[in-house]
Amino acid sequence: MEEIRSALLDHADQDRASTMQRFFKTGPGEYGQGDRFLGVSVPLVRLVAKKYRNIELDQALILLKSVFHEERLLALIILGHKYQKGARHEQEEIFRAYLDHTRYINNWDLVDVSAEHIVGAYLFSRSRSLLYQLAESTDIWERRIAVMSTFYFIKKGEFDETLRIAEQLISDSHDLIHKAVGWMLREIGKRDREVEDVFLQNHYQSMPRTMLRYAIEKFPEDLRQKYLKGQV
């Protein structure tokens, strides 16, 4: 474990750490309050993850409990790799461990790097009722896990779960949920524009502005403006 941590510390940069603490909103009352950073870039974290990707699950979970953001990110990248390469029983163990440790998956980048590859992948051929439970959670990161997990389904050409969860979260109060839902709607539109159009025409007038902006980001400018002005 000390070897892994030393590998990250070799790339630590205090100036970068200070910048990351501001970027990830770690001040009092902000969504990342109290989080600590080493100042290691994501590409370098991925390099360390590649070297240590075969560590045992219990070691990865120790990293996931770290006070340092990059160690938690490292753990989640490793868990995603282990899930992809694991046997069926190993995948279930990783999935269960992930859900048992969501309190440590506590920023948007940590959710986004892991949810689709573990939760989405596991639930793809199973009941997806858990996603709706997560979408009702009082924890913002569990709600984001719910919608970001469906990215796995979207990439497989299945959109229904994303659309249902988008409806469930359409009145969510948090900007980071608005962004996630809008992003997933945009990803649907990249694959089937008609599906996204139908959803937007039914809901765009009640959608939070940020959610709508993310969803229509790639639309032709004239159509984008019509949506923003409520003229569709």
mmCIF file with all atom_site columns, C-alpha atoms in Angstrom:
data_model
loop_
_atom_site.group_PDB
_atom_site.id
_atom_site.type_symbol
_atom_site.label_atom_id
_atom_site.label_alt_id
_atom_site.label_comp_id
_atom_site.label_asym_id
_atom_site.label_entity_id
_atom_site.label_seq_id
_atom_site.pdbx_PDB_ins_code
_atom_site.Cartn_x
_atom_site.Cartn_y
_atom_site.Cartn_z
_atom_site.occupancy
_atom_site.B_iso_or_equiv
_atom_site.pdbx_formal_charge
_atom_site.auth_seq_id
_atom_site.auth_comp_id
_atom_site.auth_asym_id
_atom_site.auth_atom_id
_atom_site.pdbx_PDB_model_num
ATOM 1   C CA . MET A 1 1   ? 0.000   0.000   0.000   1.00 0.00 ? 1   MET A CA 1
ATOM 2   C CA . GLU A 1 2   ? 2.810   2.412   0.855   1.00 0.00 ? 2   GLU A CA 1
ATOM 3   C CA . GLU A 1 3   ? 4.378   1.682   -2.518  1.00 0.00 ? 3   GLU A CA 1
ATOM 4   C CA . ILE A 1 4   ? 1.168   2.704   -4.291  1.00 0.00 ? 4   ILE A CA 1
ATOM 5   C CA . ARG A 1 5   ? 0.829   5.867   -2.268  1.00 0.00 ? 5   ARG A CA 1
ATOM 6   C CA . SER A 1 6   ? 4.471   6.729   -2.906  1.00 0.00 ? 6   SER A CA 1
ATOM 7   C CA . ALA A 1 7   ? 3.865   6.328   -6.647  1.00 0.00 ? 7   ALA A CA 1
ATOM 8   C CA . LEU A 1 8   ? 1.162   9.004   -6.433  1.00 0.00 ? 8   LEU A CA 1
ATOM 9   C CA . LEU A 1 9   ? 3.247   11.258  -4.210  1.00 0.00 ? 9   LEU A CA 1
ATOM 10  C CA . ASP A 1 10  ? 6.019   11.179  -6.803  1.00 0.00 ? 10  ASP A CA 1
ATOM 11  C CA . HIS A 1 11  ? 3.668   13.196  -9.043  1.00 0.00 ? 11  HIS A CA 1
ATOM 12  C CA . ALA A 1 12  ? 2.239   15.488  -6.357  1.00 0.00 ? 12  ALA A CA 1
ATOM 13  C CA . ASP A 1 13  ? 2.197   19.226  -7.047  1.00 0.00 ? 13  ASP A CA 1
ATOM 14  C CA . GLN A 1 14  ? 1.114   21.660  -4.345  1.00 0.00 ? 14  GLN A CA 1
ATOM 15  C CA . ASP A 1 15  ? 0.171   24.428  -6.779  1.00 0.00 ? 15  ASP A CA 1
ATOM 16  C CA . ARG A 1 16  ? -2.007  22.004  -8.716  1.00 0.00 ? 16  ARG A CA 1
ATOM 17  C CA . ALA A 1 17  ? -3.507  20.775  -5.451  1.00 0.00 ? 17  ALA A CA 1
ATOM 18  C CA . SER A 1 18  ? -4.557  24.310  -4.518  1.00 0.00 ? 18  SER A CA 1
ATOM 19  C CA . THR A 1 19  ? -6.130  24.801  -7.947  1.00 0.00 ? 19  THR A CA 1
ATOM 20  C CA . MET A 1 20  ? -7.977  21.467  -7.709  1.00 0.00 ? 20  MET A CA 1
ATOM 21  C CA . GLN A 1 21  ? -9.344  22.313  -4.279  1.00 0.00 ? 21  GLN A CA 1
ATOM 22  C CA . ARG A 1 22  ? -10.935 25.434  -5.739  1.00 0.00 ? 22  ARG A CA 1
ATOM 23  C CA . PHE A 1 23  ? -12.125 23.654  -8.891  1.00 0.00 ? 23  PHE A CA 1
ATOM 24  C CA . PHE A 1 24  ? -13.806 20.849  -6.933  1.00 0.00 ? 24  PHE A CA 1
ATOM 25  C CA . LYS A 1 25  ? -15.497 23.282  -4.528  1.00 0.00 ? 25  LYS A CA 1
ATOM 26  C CA . THR A 1 26  ? -13.934 22.179  -1.247  1.00 0.00 ? 26  THR A CA 1
ATOM 27  C CA . GLY A 1 27  ? -14.694 25.327  0.744   1.00 0.00 ? 27  GLY A CA 1
ATOM 28  C CA . PRO A 1 28  ? -17.159 25.574  3.654   1.00 0.00 ? 28  PRO A CA 1
ATOM 29  C CA . GLY A 1 29  ? -20.713 24.836  2.506   1.00 0.00 ? 29  GLY A CA 1
ATOM 30  C CA . GLU A 1 30  ? -19.604 23.731  -0.971  1.00 0.00 ? 30  GLU A CA 1
ATOM 31  C CA . TYR A 1 31  ? -20.321 20.293  -2.392  1.00 0.00 ? 31  TYR A CA 1
ATOM 32  C CA . GLY A 1 32  ? -16.752 19.057  -1.935  1.00 0.00 ? 32  GLY A CA 1
ATOM 33  C CA . GLN A 1 33  ? -16.272 20.589  1.486   1.00 0.00 ? 33  GLN A CA 1
ATOM 34  C CA . GLY A 1 34  ? -13.123 19.397  3.238   1.00 0.00 ? 34  GLY A CA 1
ATOM 35  C CA . ASP A 1 35  ? -11.753 17.253  0.418   1.00 0.00 ? 35  ASP A CA 1
ATOM 36  C CA . ARG A 1 36  ? -7.966  17.138  0.193   1.00 0.00 ? 36  ARG A CA 1
ATOM 37  C CA . PHE A 1 37  ? -5.784  16.877  -2.902  1.00 0.00 ? 37  PHE A CA 1
ATOM 38  C CA . LEU A 1 38  ? -2.234  15.806  -3.667  1.00 0.00 ? 38  LEU A CA 1
ATOM 39  C CA . GLY A 1 39  ? -2.138  17.690  -6.949  1.00 0.00 ? 39  GLY A CA 1
ATOM 40  C CA . VAL A 1 40  ? -1.812  14.706  -9.299  1.00 0.00 ? 40  VAL A CA 1
ATOM 41  C CA . SER A 1 41  ? -3.356  14.979  -12.789 1.00 0.00 ? 41  SER A CA 1
ATOM 42  C CA . VAL A 1 42  ? -5.857  12.400  -14.016 1.00 0.00 ? 42  VAL A CA 1
ATOM 43  C CA . PRO A 1 43  ? -3.518  11.021  -16.743 1.00 0.00 ? 43  PRO A CA 1
ATOM 44  C CA . LEU A 1 44  ? -0.855  10.401  -14.100 1.00 0.00 ? 44  LEU A CA 1
ATOM 45  C CA . VAL A 1 45  ? -3.381  8.759   -11.769 1.00 0.00 ? 45  VAL A CA 1
ATOM 46  C CA . ARG A 1 46  ? -4.326  6.477   -14.665 1.00 0.00 ? 46  ARG A CA 1
ATOM 47  C CA . LEU A 1 47  ? -0.675  5.568   -15.198 1.00 0.00 ? 47  LEU A CA 1
ATOM 48  C CA . VAL A 1 48  ? -0.371  4.540   -11.551 1.00 0.00 ? 48  VAL A CA 1
ATOM 49  C CA . ALA A 1 49  ? -3.642  2.621   -11.823 1.00 0.00 ? 49  ALA A CA 1
ATOM 50  C CA . LYS A 1 50  ? -2.322  0.707   -14.821 1.00 0.00 ? 50  LYS A CA 1
ATOM 51  C CA . LYS A 1 51  ? 0.756   -0.362  -12.857 1.00 0.00 ? 51  LYS A CA 1
ATOM 52  C CA . TYR A 1 52  ? -1.221  -1.513  -9.813  1.00 0.00 ? 52  TYR A CA 1
ATOM 53  C CA . ARG A 1 53  ? -4.433  -2.639  -11.460 1.00 0.00 ? 53  ARG A CA 1
ATOM 54  C CA . ASN A 1 54  ? -4.083  -6.212  -10.165 1.00 0.00 ? 54  ASN A CA 1
ATOM 55  C CA . ILE A 1 55  ? -4.060  -5.379  -6.454  1.00 0.00 ? 55  ILE A CA 1
ATOM 56  C CA . GLU A 1 56  ? -6.554  -7.212  -4.259  1.00 0.00 ? 56  GLU A CA 1
ATOM 57  C CA . LEU A 1 57  ? -10.034 -5.824  -3.715  1.00 0.00 ? 57  LEU A CA 1
ATOM 58  C CA . ASP A 1 58  ? -9.385  -5.129  -0.043  1.00 0.00 ? 58  ASP A CA 1
ATOM 59  C CA . GLN A 1 59  ? -6.367  -3.000  -0.951  1.00 0.00 ? 59  GLN A CA 1
ATOM 60  C CA . ALA A 1 60  ? -8.407  -1.015  -3.452  1.00 0.00 ? 60  ALA A CA 1
ATOM 61  C CA . LEU A 1 61  ? -11.047 -0.400  -0.786  1.00 0.00 ? 61  LEU A CA 1
ATOM 62  C CA . ILE A 1 62  ? -8.386  0.908   1.605   1.00 0.00 ? 62  ILE A CA 1
ATOM 63  C CA . LEU A 1 63  ? -7.435  3.430   -1.069  1.00 0.00 ? 63  LEU A CA 1
ATOM 64  C CA . LEU A 1 64  ? -11.107 4.282   -1.601  1.00 0.00 ? 64  LEU A CA 1
ATOM 65  C CA . LYS A 1 65  ? -11.361 5.318   2.057   1.00 0.00 ? 65  LYS A CA 1
ATOM 66  C CA . SER A 1 66  ? -8.441  7.732   1.751   1.00 0.00 ? 66  SER A CA 1
ATOM 67  C CA . VAL A 1 67  ? -8.753  11.377  2.735   1.00 0.00 ? 67  VAL A CA 1
ATOM 68  C CA . PHE A 1 68  ? -6.999  12.251  -0.533  1.00 0.00 ? 68  PHE A CA 1
ATOM 69  C CA . HIS A 1 69  ? -9.133  12.657  -3.625  1.00 0.00 ? 69  HIS A CA 1
ATOM 70  C CA . GLU A 1 70  ? -6.578  11.192  -6.030  1.00 0.00 ? 70  GLU A CA 1
ATOM 71  C CA . GLU A 1 71  ? -6.262  8.011   -3.974  1.00 0.00 ? 71  GLU A CA 1
ATOM 72  C CA . ARG A 1 72  ? -10.017 7.526   -4.139  1.00 0.00 ? 72  ARG A CA 1
ATOM 73  C CA . LEU A 1 73  ? -9.913  8.195   -7.884  1.00 0.00 ? 73  LEU A CA 1
ATOM 74  C CA . LEU A 1 74  ? -7.106  5.667   -8.241  1.00 0.00 ? 74  LEU A CA 1
ATOM 75  C CA . ALA A 1 75  ? -9.141  3.084   -6.340  1.00 0.00 ? 75  ALA A CA 1
ATOM 76  C CA . LEU A 1 76  ? -12.192 3.587   -8.561  1.00 0.00 ? 76  LEU A CA 1
ATOM 77  C CA . ILE A 1 77  ? -10.197 3.303   -11.778 1.00 0.00 ? 77  ILE A CA 1
ATOM 78  C CA . ILE A 1 78  ? -8.678  0.064   -10.464 1.00 0.00 ? 78  ILE A CA 1
ATOM 79  C CA . LEU A 1 79  ? -12.107 -1.232  -9.423  1.00 0.00 ? 79  LEU A CA 1
ATOM 80  C CA . GLY A 1 80  ? -13.438 -0.537  -12.913 1.00 0.00 ? 80  GLY A CA 1
ATOM 81  C CA . HIS A 1 81  ? -10.570 -2.502  -14.443 1.00 0.00 ? 81  HIS A CA 1
ATOM 82  C CA . LYS A 1 82  ? -11.022 -5.363  -11.985 1.00 0.00 ? 82  LYS A CA 1
ATOM 83  C CA . TYR A 1 83  ? -14.743 -5.476  -12.750 1.00 0.00 ? 83  TYR A CA 1
ATOM 84  C CA . GLN A 1 84  ? -14.129 -5.634  -16.487 1.00 0.00 ? 84  GLN A CA 1
ATOM 85  C CA . LYS A 1 85  ? -11.616 -8.459  -16.158 1.00 0.00 ? 85  LYS A CA 1
ATOM 86  C CA . GLY A 1 86  ? -13.265 -10.299 -13.274 1.00 0.00 ? 86  GLY A CA 1
ATOM 87  C CA . ALA A 1 87  ? -15.244 -13.517 -13.206 1.00 0.00 ? 87  ALA A CA 1
ATOM 88  C CA . ARG A 1 88  ? -18.964 -13.252 -12.512 1.00 0.00 ? 88  ARG A CA 1
ATOM 89  C CA . HIS A 1 89  ? -18.604 -13.759 -8.743  1.00 0.00 ? 89  HIS A CA 1
ATOM 90  C CA . GLU A 1 90  ? -15.799 -11.192 -8.623  1.00 0.00 ? 90  GLU A CA 1
ATOM 91  C CA . GLN A 1 91  ? -17.957 -8.680  -10.481 1.00 0.00 ? 91  GLN A CA 1
ATOM 92  C CA . GLU A 1 92  ? -20.746 -9.131  -7.964  1.00 0.00 ? 92  GLU A CA 1
ATOM 93  C CA . GLU A 1 93  ? -18.301 -8.653  -5.095  1.00 0.00 ? 93  GLU A CA 1
ATOM 94  C CA . ILE A 1 94  ? -16.997 -5.417  -6.643  1.00 0.00 ? 94  ILE A CA 1
ATOM 95  C CA . PHE A 1 95  ? -20.537 -4.175  -7.302  1.00 0.00 ? 95  PHE A CA 1
ATOM 96  C CA . ARG A 1 96  ? -21.591 -4.849  -3.699  1.00 0.00 ? 96  ARG A CA 1
ATOM 97  C CA . ALA A 1 97  ? -18.435 -3.218  -2.345  1.00 0.00 ? 97  ALA A CA 1
ATOM 98  C CA . TYR A 1 98  ? -19.034 -0.167  -4.523  1.00 0.00 ? 98  TYR A CA 1
ATOM 99  C CA . LEU A 1 99  ? -22.540 0.310   -3.148  1.00 0.00 ? 99  LEU A CA 1
ATOM 100 C CA . ASP A 1 100 ? -21.292 -0.202  0.407   1.00 0.00 ? 100 ASP A CA 1
ATOM 101 C CA . HIS A 1 101 ? -18.759 2.604   -0.042  1.00 0.00 ? 101 HIS A CA 1
ATOM 102 C CA . THR A 1 102 ? -20.706 5.323   -1.839  1.00 0.00 ? 102 THR A CA 1
ATOM 103 C CA . ARG A 1 103 ? -19.911 7.759   0.976   1.00 0.00 ? 103 ARG A CA 1
ATOM 104 C CA . TYR A 1 104 ? -16.352 7.806   -0.351  1.00 0.00 ? 104 TYR A CA 1
ATOM 105 C CA . ILE A 1 105 ? -17.466 8.326   -3.966  1.00 0.00 ? 105 ILE A CA 1
ATOM 106 C CA . ASN A 1 106 ? -18.128 11.918  -3.086  1.00 0.00 ? 106 ASN A CA 1
ATOM 107 C CA . ASN A 1 107 ? -17.446 14.146  -6.047  1.00 0.00 ? 107 ASN A CA 1
ATOM 108 C CA . TRP A 1 108 ? -18.696 14.274  -9.609  1.00 0.00 ? 108 TRP A CA 1
ATOM 109 C CA . ASP A 1 109 ? -15.479 13.032  -11.221 1.00 0.00 ? 109 ASP A CA 1
ATOM 110 C CA . LEU A 1 110 ? -15.370 10.021  -8.908  1.00 0.00 ? 110 LEU A CA 1
ATOM 111 C CA . VAL A 1 111 ? -18.929 9.116   -9.899  1.00 0.00 ? 111 VAL A CA 1
ATOM 112 C CA . ASP A 1 112 ? -18.349 9.715   -13.577 1.00 0.00 ? 112 ASP A CA 1
ATOM 113 C CA . VAL A 1 113 ? -15.204 7.582   -13.802 1.00 0.00 ? 113 VAL A CA 1
ATOM 114 C CA . SER A 1 114 ? -16.850 4.579   -12.179 1.00 0.00 ? 114 SER A CA 1
ATOM 115 C CA . ALA A 1 115 ? -20.663 4.388   -12.152 1.00 0.00 ? 115 ALA A CA 1
ATOM 116 C CA . GLU A 1 116 ? -21.239 3.190   -15.701 1.00 0.00 ? 116 GLU A CA 1
ATOM 117 C CA . HIS A 1 117 ? -18.375 0.687   -15.568 1.00 0.00 ? 117 HIS A CA 1
ATOM 118 C CA . ILE A 1 118 ? -19.491 -0.991  -12.357 1.00 0.00 ? 118 ILE A CA 1
ATOM 119 C CA . VAL A 1 119 ? -23.135 -0.241  -11.521 1.00 0.00 ? 119 VAL A CA 1
ATOM 120 C CA . GLY A 1 120 ? -24.297 0.167   -15.109 1.00 0.00 ? 120 GLY A CA 1
ATOM 121 C CA . ALA A 1 121 ? -22.386 -2.872  -16.309 1.00 0.00 ? 121 ALA A CA 1
ATOM 122 C CA . TYR A 1 122 ? -23.678 -5.049  -13.465 1.00 0.00 ? 122 TYR A CA 1
ATOM 123 C CA . LEU A 1 123 ? -27.326 -4.027  -13.826 1.00 0.00 ? 123 LEU A CA 1
ATOM 124 C CA . PHE A 1 124 ? -27.433 -4.199  -17.616 1.00 0.00 ? 124 PHE A CA 1
ATOM 125 C CA . SER A 1 125 ? -28.659 -7.800  -17.614 1.00 0.00 ? 125 SER A CA 1
ATOM 126 C CA . ARG A 1 126 ? -30.465 -7.580  -14.258 1.00 0.00 ? 126 ARG A CA 1
ATOM 127 C CA . SER A 1 127 ? -33.285 -5.714  -12.557 1.00 0.00 ? 127 SER A CA 1
ATOM 128 C CA . ARG A 1 128 ? -32.616 -1.982  -12.614 1.00 0.00 ? 128 ARG A CA 1
ATOM 129 C CA . SER A 1 129 ? -34.889 -1.067  -9.722  1.00 0.00 ? 129 SER A CA 1
ATOM 130 C CA . LEU A 1 130 ? -31.841 -0.094  -7.651  1.00 0.00 ? 130 LEU A CA 1
ATOM 131 C CA . LEU A 1 131 ? -31.262 2.895   -9.929  1.00 0.00 ? 131 LEU A CA 1
ATOM 132 C CA . TYR A 1 132 ? -34.634 4.373   -9.005  1.00 0.00 ? 132 TYR A CA 1
ATOM 133 C CA . GLN A 1 133 ? -33.838 3.915   -5.319  1.00 0.00 ? 133 GLN A CA 1
ATOM 134 C CA . LEU A 1 134 ? -30.526 5.710   -5.791  1.00 0.00 ? 134 LEU A CA 1
ATOM 135 C CA . ALA A 1 135 ? -32.289 8.483   -7.713  1.00 0.00 ? 135 ALA A CA 1
ATOM 136 C CA . GLU A 1 136 ? -34.445 9.098   -4.626  1.00 0.00 ? 136 GLU A CA 1
ATOM 137 C CA . SER A 1 137 ? -31.483 9.265   -2.263  1.00 0.00 ? 137 SER A CA 1
ATOM 138 C CA . THR A 1 138 ? -30.864 12.342  -0.139  1.00 0.00 ? 138 THR A CA 1
ATOM 139 C CA . ASP A 1 139 ? -27.196 11.986  -1.101  1.00 0.00 ? 139 ASP A CA 1
ATOM 140 C CA . ILE A 1 140 ? -26.368 13.945  -4.252  1.00 0.00 ? 140 ILE A CA 1
ATOM 141 C CA . TRP A 1 141 ? -23.643 11.514  -5.263  1.00 0.00 ? 141 TRP A CA 1
ATOM 142 C CA . GLU A 1 142 ? -25.975 8.522   -5.124  1.00 0.00 ? 142 GLU A CA 1
ATOM 143 C CA . ARG A 1 143 ? -28.437 10.424  -7.304  1.00 0.00 ? 143 ARG A CA 1
ATOM 144 C CA . ARG A 1 144 ? -25.639 11.171  -9.750  1.00 0.00 ? 144 ARG A CA 1
ATOM 145 C CA . ILE A 1 145 ? -24.606 7.501   -9.674  1.00 0.00 ? 145 ILE A CA 1
ATOM 146 C CA . ALA A 1 146 ? -28.180 6.640   -10.681 1.00 0.00 ? 146 ALA A CA 1
ATOM 147 C CA . VAL A 1 147 ? -28.154 8.714   -13.841 1.00 0.00 ? 147 VAL A CA 1
ATOM 148 C CA . MET A 1 148 ? -24.487 8.206   -14.775 1.00 0.00 ? 148 MET A CA 1
ATOM 149 C CA . SER A 1 149 ? -24.818 4.429   -14.486 1.00 0.00 ? 149 SER A CA 1
ATOM 150 C CA . THR A 1 150 ? -27.217 4.554   -17.428 1.00 0.00 ? 150 THR A CA 1
ATOM 151 C CA . PHE A 1 151 ? -24.396 5.724   -19.692 1.00 0.00 ? 151 PHE A CA 1
ATOM 152 C CA . TYR A 1 152 ? -23.553 2.028   -20.002 1.00 0.00 ? 152 TYR A CA 1
ATOM 153 C CA . PHE A 1 153 ? -27.074 1.353   -21.310 1.00 0.00 ? 153 PHE A CA 1
ATOM 154 C CA . ILE A 1 154 ? -26.923 4.304   -23.694 1.00 0.00 ? 154 ILE A CA 1
ATOM 155 C CA . LYS A 1 155 ? -23.721 2.958   -25.225 1.00 0.00 ? 155 LYS A CA 1
ATOM 156 C CA . LYS A 1 156 ? -25.559 -0.332  -25.761 1.00 0.00 ? 156 LYS A CA 1
ATOM 157 C CA . GLY A 1 157 ? -28.398 1.472   -27.552 1.00 0.00 ? 157 GLY A CA 1
ATOM 158 C CA . GLU A 1 158 ? -30.892 1.313   -24.650 1.00 0.00 ? 158 GLU A CA 1
ATOM 159 C CA . PHE A 1 159 ? -32.399 4.631   -23.588 1.00 0.00 ? 159 PHE A CA 1
ATOM 160 C CA . ASP A 1 160 ? -35.527 3.884   -21.565 1.00 0.00 ? 160 ASP A CA 1
ATOM 161 C CA . GLU A 1 161 ? -33.857 3.817   -18.141 1.00 0.00 ? 161 GLU A CA 1
ATOM 162 C CA . THR A 1 162 ? -32.087 7.103   -18.746 1.00 0.00 ? 162 THR A CA 1
ATOM 163 C CA . LEU A 1 163 ? -35.321 8.774   -19.816 1.00 0.00 ? 163 LEU A CA 1
ATOM 164 C CA . ARG A 1 164 ? -37.248 7.476   -16.811 1.00 0.00 ? 164 ARG A CA 1
ATOM 165 C CA . ILE A 1 165 ? -34.553 8.566   -14.382 1.00 0.00 ? 165 ILE A CA 1
ATOM 166 C CA . ALA A 1 166 ? -34.331 11.927  -16.142 1.00 0.00 ? 166 ALA A CA 1
ATOM 167 C CA . GLU A 1 167 ? -38.050 12.368  -15.479 1.00 0.00 ? 167 GLU A CA 1
ATOM 168 C CA . GLN A 1 168 ? -37.533 11.368  -11.863 1.00 0.00 ? 168 GLN A CA 1
ATOM 169 C CA . LEU A 1 169 ? -34.718 13.925  -11.445 1.00 0.00 ? 169 LEU A CA 1
ATOM 170 C CA . ILE A 1 170 ? -36.195 16.732  -13.509 1.00 0.00 ? 170 ILE A CA 1
ATOM 171 C CA . SER A 1 171 ? -37.130 18.697  -10.413 1.00 0.00 ? 171 SER A CA 1
ATOM 172 C CA . ASP A 1 172 ? -33.884 17.992  -8.556  1.00 0.00 ? 172 ASP A CA 1
ATOM 173 C CA . SER A 1 173 ? -32.488 21.064  -6.853  1.00 0.00 ? 173 SER A CA 1
ATOM 174 C CA . HIS A 1 174 ? -28.773 20.507  -7.486  1.00 0.00 ? 174 HIS A CA 1
ATOM 175 C CA . ASP A 1 175 ? -26.849 21.906  -10.440 1.00 0.00 ? 175 ASP A CA 1
ATOM 176 C CA . LEU A 1 176 ? -24.620 18.819  -10.636 1.00 0.00 ? 176 LEU A CA 1
ATOM 177 C CA . ILE A 1 177 ? -27.673 16.625  -11.198 1.00 0.00 ? 177 ILE A CA 1
ATOM 178 C CA . HIS A 1 178 ? -28.964 19.023  -13.854 1.00 0.00 ? 178 HIS A CA 1
ATOM 179 C CA . LYS A 1 179 ? -25.638 18.743  -15.678 1.00 0.00 ? 179 LYS A CA 1
ATOM 180 C CA . ALA A 1 180 ? -25.539 14.947  -15.469 1.00 0.00 ? 180 ALA A CA 1
ATOM 181 C CA . VAL A 1 181 ? -29.094 14.504  -16.744 1.00 0.00 ? 181 VAL A CA 1
ATOM 182 C CA . GLY A 1 182 ? -28.565 17.017  -19.541 1.00 0.00 ? 182 GLY A CA 1
ATOM 183 C CA . TRP A 1 183 ? -25.352 15.273  -20.547 1.00 0.00 ? 183 TRP A CA 1
ATOM 184 C CA . MET A 1 184 ? -27.043 11.869  -20.734 1.00 0.00 ? 184 MET A CA 1
ATOM 185 C CA . LEU A 1 185 ? -29.900 13.320  -22.800 1.00 0.00 ? 185 LEU A CA 1
ATOM 186 C CA . ARG A 1 186 ? -27.315 14.775  -25.158 1.00 0.00 ? 186 ARG A CA 1
ATOM 187 C CA . GLU A 1 187 ? -25.655 11.358  -25.430 1.00 0.00 ? 187 GLU A CA 1
ATOM 188 C CA . ILE A 1 188 ? -29.004 9.822   -26.355 1.00 0.00 ? 188 ILE A CA 1
ATOM 189 C CA . GLY A 1 189 ? -29.447 12.499  -29.006 1.00 0.00 ? 189 GLY A CA 1
ATOM 190 C CA . LYS A 1 190 ? -26.072 11.668  -30.519 1.00 0.00 ? 190 LYS A CA 1
ATOM 191 C CA . ARG A 1 191 ? -27.358 8.163   -31.125 1.00 0.00 ? 191 ARG A CA 1
ATOM 192 C CA . ASP A 1 192 ? -31.053 8.794   -31.779 1.00 0.00 ? 192 ASP A CA 1
ATOM 193 C CA . ARG A 1 193 ? -32.036 12.408  -32.167 1.00 0.00 ? 193 ARG A CA 1
ATOM 194 C CA . GLU A 1 194 ? -35.731 11.620  -32.480 1.00 0.00 ? 194 GLU A CA 1
ATOM 195 C CA . VAL A 1 195 ? -35.799 10.010  -29.020 1.00 0.00 ? 195 VAL A CA 1
ATOM 196 C CA . GLU A 1 196 ? -34.217 13.055  -27.447 1.00 0.00 ? 196 GLU A CA 1
ATOM 197 C CA . ASP A 1 197 ? -36.515 15.412  -29.358 1.00 0.00 ? 197 ASP A CA 1
ATOM 198 C CA . VAL A 1 198 ? -39.640 13.639  -28.083 1.00 0.00 ? 198 VAL A CA 1
ATOM 199 C CA . PHE A 1 199 ? -38.412 13.826  -24.498 1.00 0.00 ? 199 PHE A CA 1
ATOM 200 C CA . LEU A 1 200 ? -37.485 17.493  -24.786 1.00 0.00 ? 200 LEU A CA 1
ATOM 201 C CA . GLN A 1 201 ? -40.752 18.506  -26.394 1.00 0.00 ? 201 GLN A CA 1
ATOM 202 C CA . ASN A 1 202 ? -42.586 16.933  -23.468 1.00 0.00 ? 202 ASN A CA 1
ATOM 203 C CA . HIS A 1 203 ? -40.367 18.345  -20.751 1.00 0.00 ? 203 HIS A CA 1
ATOM 204 C CA . TYR A 1 204 ? -38.161 21.219  -21.859 1.00 0.00 ? 204 TYR A CA 1
ATOM 205 C CA . GLN A 1 205 ? -40.390 23.957  -20.461 1.00 0.00 ? 205 GLN A CA 1
ATOM 206 C CA . SER A 1 206 ? -40.176 22.481  -16.958 1.00 0.00 ? 206 SER A CA 1
ATOM 207 C CA . MET A 1 207 ? -36.504 21.479  -17.099 1.00 0.00 ? 207 MET A CA 1
ATOM 208 C CA . PRO A 1 208 ? -33.904 23.439  -15.130 1.00 0.00 ? 208 PRO A CA 1
ATOM 209 C CA . ARG A 1 209 ? -32.073 25.810  -17.452 1.00 0.00 ? 209 ARG A CA 1
ATOM 210 C CA . THR A 1 210 ? -28.708 24.092  -16.972 1.00 0.00 ? 210 THR A CA 1
ATOM 211 C CA . MET A 1 211 ? -30.180 20.689  -17.767 1.00 0.00 ? 211 MET A CA 1
ATOM 212 C CA . LEU A 1 212 ? -31.723 22.043  -20.957 1.00 0.00 ? 212 LEU A CA 1
ATOM 213 C CA . ARG A 1 213 ? -28.509 23.789  -22.014 1.00 0.00 ? 213 ARG A CA 1
ATOM 214 C CA . TYR A 1 214 ? -26.503 20.614  -21.625 1.00 0.00 ? 214 TYR A CA 1
ATOM 215 C CA . ALA A 1 215 ? -29.116 18.558  -23.482 1.00 0.00 ? 215 ALA A CA 1
ATOM 216 C CA . ILE A 1 216 ? -29.236 20.851  -26.525 1.00 0.00 ? 216 ILE A CA 1
ATOM 217 C CA . GLU A 1 217 ? -25.582 21.858  -26.595 1.00 0.00 ? 217 GLU A CA 1
ATOM 218 C CA . LYS A 1 218 ? -24.945 20.201  -29.984 1.00 0.00 ? 218 LYS A CA 1
ATOM 219 C CA . PHE A 1 219 ? -28.188 21.319  -31.644 1.00 0.00 ? 219 PHE A CA 1
ATOM 220 C CA . PRO A 1 220 ? -28.096 23.719  -34.602 1.00 0.00 ? 220 PRO A CA 1
ATOM 221 C CA . GLU A 1 221 ? -27.966 27.252  -33.214 1.00 0.00 ? 221 GLU A CA 1
ATOM 222 C CA . ASP A 1 222 ? -31.368 28.308  -34.532 1.00 0.00 ? 222 ASP A CA 1
ATOM 223 C CA . LEU A 1 223 ? -33.085 25.309  -32.920 1.00 0.00 ? 223 LEU A CA 1
ATOM 224 C CA . ARG A 1 224 ? -31.101 25.746  -29.710 1.00 0.00 ? 224 ARG A CA 1
ATOM 225 C CA . GLN A 1 225 ? -32.324 29.321  -29.438 1.00 0.00 ? 225 GLN A CA 1
ATOM 226 C CA . LYS A 1 226 ? -35.922 28.259  -30.004 1.00 0.00 ? 226 LYS A CA 1
ATOM 227 C CA . TYR A 1 227 ? -35.659 25.827  -27.111 1.00 0.00 ? 227 TYR A CA 1
ATOM 228 C CA . LEU A 1 228 ? -34.072 28.447  -24.885 1.00 0.00 ? 228 LEU A CA 1
ATOM 229 C CA . LYS A 1 229 ? -36.808 30.946  -25.778 1.00 0.00 ? 229 LYS A CA 1
ATOM 230 C CA . GLY A 1 230 ? -39.629 28.420  -25.334 1.00 0.00 ? 230 GLY A CA 1
ATOM 231 C CA . GLN A 1 231 ? -40.640 28.569  -28.974 1.00 0.00 ? 231 GLN A CA 1
ATOM 232 C CA . VAL A 1 232 ? -40.460 24.910  -29.973 1.00 0.00 ? 232 VAL A CA 1
#
